[in-house]
PDB file of C-alpha atoms in Angstrom:
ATOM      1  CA  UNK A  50     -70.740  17.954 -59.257  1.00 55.00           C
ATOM      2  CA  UNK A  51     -70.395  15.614 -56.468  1.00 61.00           C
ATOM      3  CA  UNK A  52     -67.887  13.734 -58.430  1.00 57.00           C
ATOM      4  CA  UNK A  53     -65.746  16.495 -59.349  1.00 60.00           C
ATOM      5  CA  UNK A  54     -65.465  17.917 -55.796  1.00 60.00           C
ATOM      6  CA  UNK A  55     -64.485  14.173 -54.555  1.00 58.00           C
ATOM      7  CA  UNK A  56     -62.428  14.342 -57.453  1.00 59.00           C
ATOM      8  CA  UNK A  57     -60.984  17.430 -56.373  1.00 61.00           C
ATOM      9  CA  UNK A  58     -60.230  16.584 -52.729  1.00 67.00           C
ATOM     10  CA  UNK A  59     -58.221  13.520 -53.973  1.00 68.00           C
ATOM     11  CA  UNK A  60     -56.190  15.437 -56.209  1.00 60.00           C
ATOM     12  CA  UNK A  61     -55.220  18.119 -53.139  1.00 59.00           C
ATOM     13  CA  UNK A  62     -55.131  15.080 -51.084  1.00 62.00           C
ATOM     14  CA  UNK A  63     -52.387  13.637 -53.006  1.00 71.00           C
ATOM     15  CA  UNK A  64     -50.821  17.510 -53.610  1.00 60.00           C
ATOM     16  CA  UNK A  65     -50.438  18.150 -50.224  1.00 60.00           C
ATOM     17  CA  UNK A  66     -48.770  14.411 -49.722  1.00 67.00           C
ATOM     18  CA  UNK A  67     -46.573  15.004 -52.560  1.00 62.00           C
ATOM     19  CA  UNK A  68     -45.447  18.500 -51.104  1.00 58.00           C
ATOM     20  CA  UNK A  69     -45.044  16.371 -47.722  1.00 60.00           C
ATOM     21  CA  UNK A  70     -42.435  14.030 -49.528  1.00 59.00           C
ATOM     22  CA  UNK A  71     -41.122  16.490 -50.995  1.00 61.00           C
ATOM     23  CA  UNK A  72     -40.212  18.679 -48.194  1.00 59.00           C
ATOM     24  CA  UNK A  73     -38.971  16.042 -45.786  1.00 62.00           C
ATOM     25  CA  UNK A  74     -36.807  14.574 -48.595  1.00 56.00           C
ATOM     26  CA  UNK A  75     -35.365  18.175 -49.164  1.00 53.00           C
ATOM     27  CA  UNK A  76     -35.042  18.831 -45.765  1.00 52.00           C
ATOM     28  CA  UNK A  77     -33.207  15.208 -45.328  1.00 53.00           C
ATOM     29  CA  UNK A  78     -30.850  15.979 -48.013  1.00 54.00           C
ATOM     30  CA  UNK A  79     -30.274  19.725 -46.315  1.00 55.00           C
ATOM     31  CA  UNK A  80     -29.131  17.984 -43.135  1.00 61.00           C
ATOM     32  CA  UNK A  81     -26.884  15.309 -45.262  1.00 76.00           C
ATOM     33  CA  UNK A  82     -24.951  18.529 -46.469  1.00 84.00           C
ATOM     34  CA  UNK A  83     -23.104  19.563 -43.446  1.00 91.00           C
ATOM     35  CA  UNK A  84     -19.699  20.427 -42.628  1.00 93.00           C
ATOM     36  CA  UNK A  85     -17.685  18.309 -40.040  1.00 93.00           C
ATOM     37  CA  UNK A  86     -14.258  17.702 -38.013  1.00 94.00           C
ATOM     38  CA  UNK A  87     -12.602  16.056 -36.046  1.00 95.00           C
ATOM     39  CA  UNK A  88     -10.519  16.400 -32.757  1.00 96.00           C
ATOM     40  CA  UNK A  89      -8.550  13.536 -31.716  1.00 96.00           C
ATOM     41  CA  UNK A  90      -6.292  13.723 -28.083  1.00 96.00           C
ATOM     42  CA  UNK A  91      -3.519  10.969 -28.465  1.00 96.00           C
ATOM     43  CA  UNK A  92      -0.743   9.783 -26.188  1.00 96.00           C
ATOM     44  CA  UNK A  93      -3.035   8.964 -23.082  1.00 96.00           C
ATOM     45  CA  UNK A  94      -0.370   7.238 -20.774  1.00 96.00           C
ATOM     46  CA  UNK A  95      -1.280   5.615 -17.292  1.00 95.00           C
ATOM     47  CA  UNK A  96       1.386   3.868 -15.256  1.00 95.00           C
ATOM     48  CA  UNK A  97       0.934   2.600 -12.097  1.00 96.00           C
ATOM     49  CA  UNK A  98       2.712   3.302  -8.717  1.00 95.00           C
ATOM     50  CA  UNK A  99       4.611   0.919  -7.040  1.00 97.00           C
ATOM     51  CA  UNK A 100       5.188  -0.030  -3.050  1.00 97.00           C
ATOM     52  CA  UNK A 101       8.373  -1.365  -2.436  1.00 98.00           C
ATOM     53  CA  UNK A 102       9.741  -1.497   1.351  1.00 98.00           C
ATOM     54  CA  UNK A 103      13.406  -2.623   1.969  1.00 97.00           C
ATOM     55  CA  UNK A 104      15.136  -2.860   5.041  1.00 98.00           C
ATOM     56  CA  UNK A 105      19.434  -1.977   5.450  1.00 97.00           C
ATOM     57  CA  UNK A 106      21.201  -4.786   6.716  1.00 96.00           C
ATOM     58  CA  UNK A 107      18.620  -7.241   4.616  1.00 95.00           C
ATOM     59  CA  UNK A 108      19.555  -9.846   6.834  1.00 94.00           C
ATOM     60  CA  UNK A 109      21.294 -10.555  10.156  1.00 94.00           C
ATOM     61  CA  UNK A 110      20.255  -7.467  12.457  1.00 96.00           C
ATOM     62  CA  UNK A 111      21.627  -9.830  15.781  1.00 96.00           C
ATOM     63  CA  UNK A 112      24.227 -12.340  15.408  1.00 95.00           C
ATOM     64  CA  UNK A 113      24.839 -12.789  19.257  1.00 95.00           C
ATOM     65  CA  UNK A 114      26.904 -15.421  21.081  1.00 94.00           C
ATOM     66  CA  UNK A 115      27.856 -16.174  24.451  1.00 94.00           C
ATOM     67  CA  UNK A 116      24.715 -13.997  25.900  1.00 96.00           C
ATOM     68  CA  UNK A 117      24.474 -14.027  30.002  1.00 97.00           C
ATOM     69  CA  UNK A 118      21.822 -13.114  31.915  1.00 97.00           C
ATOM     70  CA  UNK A 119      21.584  -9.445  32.049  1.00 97.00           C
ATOM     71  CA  UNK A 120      22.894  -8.835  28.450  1.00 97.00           C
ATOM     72  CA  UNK A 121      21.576  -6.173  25.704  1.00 97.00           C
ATOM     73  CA  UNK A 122      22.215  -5.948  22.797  1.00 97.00           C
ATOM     74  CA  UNK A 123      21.898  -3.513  19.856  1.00 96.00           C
ATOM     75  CA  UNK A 124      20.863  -3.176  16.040  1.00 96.00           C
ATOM     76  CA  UNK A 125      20.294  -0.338  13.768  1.00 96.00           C
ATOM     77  CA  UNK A 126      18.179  -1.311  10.644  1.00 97.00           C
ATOM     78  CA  UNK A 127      17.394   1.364   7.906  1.00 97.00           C
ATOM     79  CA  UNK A 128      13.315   0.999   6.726  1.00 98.00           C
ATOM     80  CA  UNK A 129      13.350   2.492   3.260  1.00 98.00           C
ATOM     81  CA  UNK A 130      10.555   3.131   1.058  1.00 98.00           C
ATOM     82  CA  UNK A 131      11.861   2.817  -2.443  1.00 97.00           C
ATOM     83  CA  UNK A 132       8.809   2.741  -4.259  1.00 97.00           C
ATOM     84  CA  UNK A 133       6.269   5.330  -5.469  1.00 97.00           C
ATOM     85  CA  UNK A 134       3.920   5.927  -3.494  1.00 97.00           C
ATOM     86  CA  UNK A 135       3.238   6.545   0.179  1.00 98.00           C
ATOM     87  CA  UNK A 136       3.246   3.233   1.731  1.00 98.00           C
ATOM     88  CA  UNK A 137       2.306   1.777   5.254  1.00 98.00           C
ATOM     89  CA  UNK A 138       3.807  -0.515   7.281  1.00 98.00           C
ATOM     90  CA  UNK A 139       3.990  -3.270   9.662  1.00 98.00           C
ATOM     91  CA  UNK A 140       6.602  -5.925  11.793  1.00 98.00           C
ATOM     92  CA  UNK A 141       5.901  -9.582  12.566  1.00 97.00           C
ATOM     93  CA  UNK A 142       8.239 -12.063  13.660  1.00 97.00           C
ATOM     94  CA  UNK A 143       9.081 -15.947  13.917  1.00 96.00           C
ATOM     95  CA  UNK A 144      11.290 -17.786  16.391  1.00 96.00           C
ATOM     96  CA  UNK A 145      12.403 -21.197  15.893  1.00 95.00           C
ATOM     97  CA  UNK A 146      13.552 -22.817  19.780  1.00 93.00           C
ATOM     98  CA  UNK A 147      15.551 -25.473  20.940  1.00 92.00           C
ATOM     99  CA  UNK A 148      13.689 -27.459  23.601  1.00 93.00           C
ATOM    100  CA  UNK A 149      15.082 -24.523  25.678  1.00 93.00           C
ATOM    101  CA  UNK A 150      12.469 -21.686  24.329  1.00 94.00           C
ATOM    102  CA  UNK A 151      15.265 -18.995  24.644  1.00 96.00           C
ATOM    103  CA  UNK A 152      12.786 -16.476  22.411  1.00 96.00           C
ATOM    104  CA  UNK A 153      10.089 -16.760  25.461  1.00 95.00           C
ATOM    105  CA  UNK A 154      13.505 -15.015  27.946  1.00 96.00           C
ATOM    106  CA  UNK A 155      14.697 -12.868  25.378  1.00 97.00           C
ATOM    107  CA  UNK A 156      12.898  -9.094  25.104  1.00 97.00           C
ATOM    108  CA  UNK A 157      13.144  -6.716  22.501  1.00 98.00           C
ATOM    109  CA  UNK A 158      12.034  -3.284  22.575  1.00 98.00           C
ATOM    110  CA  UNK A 159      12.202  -0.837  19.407  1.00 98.00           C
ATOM    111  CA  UNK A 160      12.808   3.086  19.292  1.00 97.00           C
ATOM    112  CA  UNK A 161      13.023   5.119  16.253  1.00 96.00           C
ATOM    113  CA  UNK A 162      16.814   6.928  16.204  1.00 91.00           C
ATOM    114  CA  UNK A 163      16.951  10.414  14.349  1.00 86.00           C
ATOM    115  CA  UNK A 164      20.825  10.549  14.470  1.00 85.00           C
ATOM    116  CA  UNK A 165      23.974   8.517  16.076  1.00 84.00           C
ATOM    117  CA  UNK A 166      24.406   4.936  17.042  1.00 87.00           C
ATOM    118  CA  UNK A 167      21.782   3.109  19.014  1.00 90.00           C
ATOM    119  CA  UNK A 168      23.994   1.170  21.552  1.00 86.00           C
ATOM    120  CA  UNK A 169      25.154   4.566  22.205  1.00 86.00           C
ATOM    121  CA  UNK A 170      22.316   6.233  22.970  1.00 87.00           C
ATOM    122  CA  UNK A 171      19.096   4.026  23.092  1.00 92.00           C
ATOM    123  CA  UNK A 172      16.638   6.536  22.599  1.00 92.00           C
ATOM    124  CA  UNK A 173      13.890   8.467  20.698  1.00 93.00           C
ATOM    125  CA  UNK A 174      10.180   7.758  19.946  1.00 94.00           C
ATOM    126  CA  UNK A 175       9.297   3.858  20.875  1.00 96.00           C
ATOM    127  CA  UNK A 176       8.022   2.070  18.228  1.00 97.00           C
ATOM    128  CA  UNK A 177       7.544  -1.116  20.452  1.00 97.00           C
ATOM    129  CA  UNK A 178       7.436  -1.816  23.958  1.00 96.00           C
ATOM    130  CA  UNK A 179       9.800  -3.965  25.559  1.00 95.00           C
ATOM    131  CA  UNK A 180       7.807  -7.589  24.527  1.00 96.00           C
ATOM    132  CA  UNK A 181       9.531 -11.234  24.656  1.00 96.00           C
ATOM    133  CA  UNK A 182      10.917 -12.160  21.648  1.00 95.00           C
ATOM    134  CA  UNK A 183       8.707 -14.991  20.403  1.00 92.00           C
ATOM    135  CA  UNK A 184       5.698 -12.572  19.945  1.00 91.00           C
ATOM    136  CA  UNK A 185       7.958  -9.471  19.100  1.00 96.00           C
ATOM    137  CA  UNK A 186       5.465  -6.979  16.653  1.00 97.00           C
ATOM    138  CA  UNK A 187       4.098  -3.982  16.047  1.00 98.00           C
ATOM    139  CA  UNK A 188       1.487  -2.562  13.628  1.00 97.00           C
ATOM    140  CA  UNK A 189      -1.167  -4.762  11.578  1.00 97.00           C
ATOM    141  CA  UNK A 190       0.005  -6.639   8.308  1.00 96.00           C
ATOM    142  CA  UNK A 191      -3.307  -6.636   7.328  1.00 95.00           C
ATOM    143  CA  UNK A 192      -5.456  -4.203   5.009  1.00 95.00           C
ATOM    144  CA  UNK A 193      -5.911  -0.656   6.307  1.00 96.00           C
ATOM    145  CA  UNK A 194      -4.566   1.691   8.715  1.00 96.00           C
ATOM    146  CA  UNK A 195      -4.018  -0.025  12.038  1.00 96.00           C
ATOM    147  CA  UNK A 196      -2.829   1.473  15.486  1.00 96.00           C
ATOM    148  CA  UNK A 197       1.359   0.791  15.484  1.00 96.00           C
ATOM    149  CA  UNK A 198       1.632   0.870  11.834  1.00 98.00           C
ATOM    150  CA  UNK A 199       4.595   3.582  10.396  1.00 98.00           C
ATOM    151  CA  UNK A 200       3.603   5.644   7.301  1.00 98.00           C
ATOM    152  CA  UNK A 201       7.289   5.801   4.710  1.00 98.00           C
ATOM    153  CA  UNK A 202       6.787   8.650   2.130  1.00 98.00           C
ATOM    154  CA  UNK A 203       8.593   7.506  -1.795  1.00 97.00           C
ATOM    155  CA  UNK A 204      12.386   7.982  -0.972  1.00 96.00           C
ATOM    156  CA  UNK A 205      11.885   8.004   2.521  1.00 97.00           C
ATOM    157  CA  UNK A 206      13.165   6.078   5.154  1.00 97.00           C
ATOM    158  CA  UNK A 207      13.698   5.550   8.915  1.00 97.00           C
ATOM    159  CA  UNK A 208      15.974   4.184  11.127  1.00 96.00           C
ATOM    160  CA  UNK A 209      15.130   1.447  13.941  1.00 97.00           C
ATOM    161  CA  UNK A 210      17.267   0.556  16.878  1.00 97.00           C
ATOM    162  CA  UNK A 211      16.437  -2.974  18.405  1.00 97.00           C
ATOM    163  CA  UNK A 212      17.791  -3.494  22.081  1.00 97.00           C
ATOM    164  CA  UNK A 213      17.078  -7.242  22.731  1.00 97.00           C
ATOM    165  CA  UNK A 214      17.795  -7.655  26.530  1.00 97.00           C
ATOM    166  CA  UNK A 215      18.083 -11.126  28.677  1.00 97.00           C
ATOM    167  CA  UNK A 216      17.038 -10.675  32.335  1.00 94.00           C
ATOM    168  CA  UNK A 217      19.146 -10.622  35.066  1.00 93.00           C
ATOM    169  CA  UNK A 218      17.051 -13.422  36.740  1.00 94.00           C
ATOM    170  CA  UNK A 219      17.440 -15.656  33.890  1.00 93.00           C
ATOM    171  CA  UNK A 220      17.329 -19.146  35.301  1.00 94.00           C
ATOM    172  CA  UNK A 221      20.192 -21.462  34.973  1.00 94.00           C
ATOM    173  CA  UNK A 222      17.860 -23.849  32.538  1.00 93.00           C
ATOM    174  CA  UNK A 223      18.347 -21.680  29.561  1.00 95.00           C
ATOM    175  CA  UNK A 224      22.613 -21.900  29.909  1.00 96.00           C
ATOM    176  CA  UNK A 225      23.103 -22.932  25.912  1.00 95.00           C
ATOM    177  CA  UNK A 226      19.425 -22.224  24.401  1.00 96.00           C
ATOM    178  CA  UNK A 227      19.618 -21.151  20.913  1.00 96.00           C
ATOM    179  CA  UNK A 228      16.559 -19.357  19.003  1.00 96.00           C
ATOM    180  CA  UNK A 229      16.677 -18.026  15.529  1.00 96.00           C
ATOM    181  CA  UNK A 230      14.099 -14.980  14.647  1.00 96.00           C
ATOM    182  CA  UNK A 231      12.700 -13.636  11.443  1.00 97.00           C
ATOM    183  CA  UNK A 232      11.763 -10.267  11.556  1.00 97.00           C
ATOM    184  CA  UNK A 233       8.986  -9.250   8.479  1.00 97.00           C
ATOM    185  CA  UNK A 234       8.227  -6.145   7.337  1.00 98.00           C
ATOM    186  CA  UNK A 235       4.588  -5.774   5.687  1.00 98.00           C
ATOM    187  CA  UNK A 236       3.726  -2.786   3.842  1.00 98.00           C
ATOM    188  CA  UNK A 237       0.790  -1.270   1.808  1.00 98.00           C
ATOM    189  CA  UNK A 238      -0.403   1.644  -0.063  1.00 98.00           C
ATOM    190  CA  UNK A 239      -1.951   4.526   2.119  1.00 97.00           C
ATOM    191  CA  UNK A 240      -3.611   6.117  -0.751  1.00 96.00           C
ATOM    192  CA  UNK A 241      -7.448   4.890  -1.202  1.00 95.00           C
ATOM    193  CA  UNK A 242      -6.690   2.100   1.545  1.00 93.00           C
TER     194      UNK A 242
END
């Protein structure tokens, strides 16, 4: 009797295993039998912005001869954003002297000019106080938001009027300096900067 009830618990033994297989196999081949789809969302585009400042005349603001002592001059230059996006920016400038260092007598001050001619009527918002030409600037060129930079929206622009001024009490030692300046205009994004 012993025998047949070991006997016995092999054969439910290997029932219940078979049942086991059995229902994972049909429950494996349930889940195999599905219905499925798709959704696909095509024509993704990205395209970047751009930051592109110009300036209106692109070169030559002052072409000046014959300057005396107490002498200003004007120029009107157009800042234009014609890129994209919002942009910053900033000026820097060069001189190249003669032995003379005319850009050390020279000043220049800048105003912003809403409307008219700026010889006319130097006025409106300064941009830059009166400085000596050799170290003429305002803003930062470099990366972020700086006190003196200007802020151009896409299709915006601004116009500057330059009044660079030689001092009454010029000394006789600059009588036929010459000096050559480079104005540069730096500009960056605004957005995420």
């Amino acid at each position: 009797m012993k025998l047949a009830a070991v006997a016995h618990k092999k054969l439910l033994l290997i029932g219940l295993t078979a049942l086991a297989l059995t229902s994972i196999s049909a429950v494996t081949m349930m889940s195999m039998a599905l219905f499925t789809d798709d959704a696909t969302v095509d024509n993704n585009s990205f395209t970047t912005g751009t930051i592109d400042i110009s300036t209106m005349p692109a070169t030559a603001l002052f072409n000046v001869s014959a300057m005396m002592p107490g002498d200003s001059v004007y120029g009107q230059l157009n800042v234009a954003n014609a890129g994209t996006a919002q942009l910053r920016y900033a000026m820097t400038s060069s001189s190249t002297d003669d032995s003379q260092h005319l850009a050390d007598a020279v000043t220049l001050e800048i105003r912003v000019k809403a409307a008219g001619t700026c010889a006319a009527d130097f006025t409106g918002s300064v941009v830059m106080v009166s400085t000596a030409l050799s170290g003429a600037a305002f803003g930062d060129p470099g990366t972020g938001s700086d006190t003196g930079d200007r802020v151009l929206n896409p299709s915006a622009g601004e116009n500057l009027c330059f009044k660079a001024s030689l001092a009454g009490s010029t000394p006789d030692s600059f009588q036929g300096a010459t000096t050559t300046t480079t104005f540069t205009f730096s500009a960056e994004q605004t957005a995420n900067n």
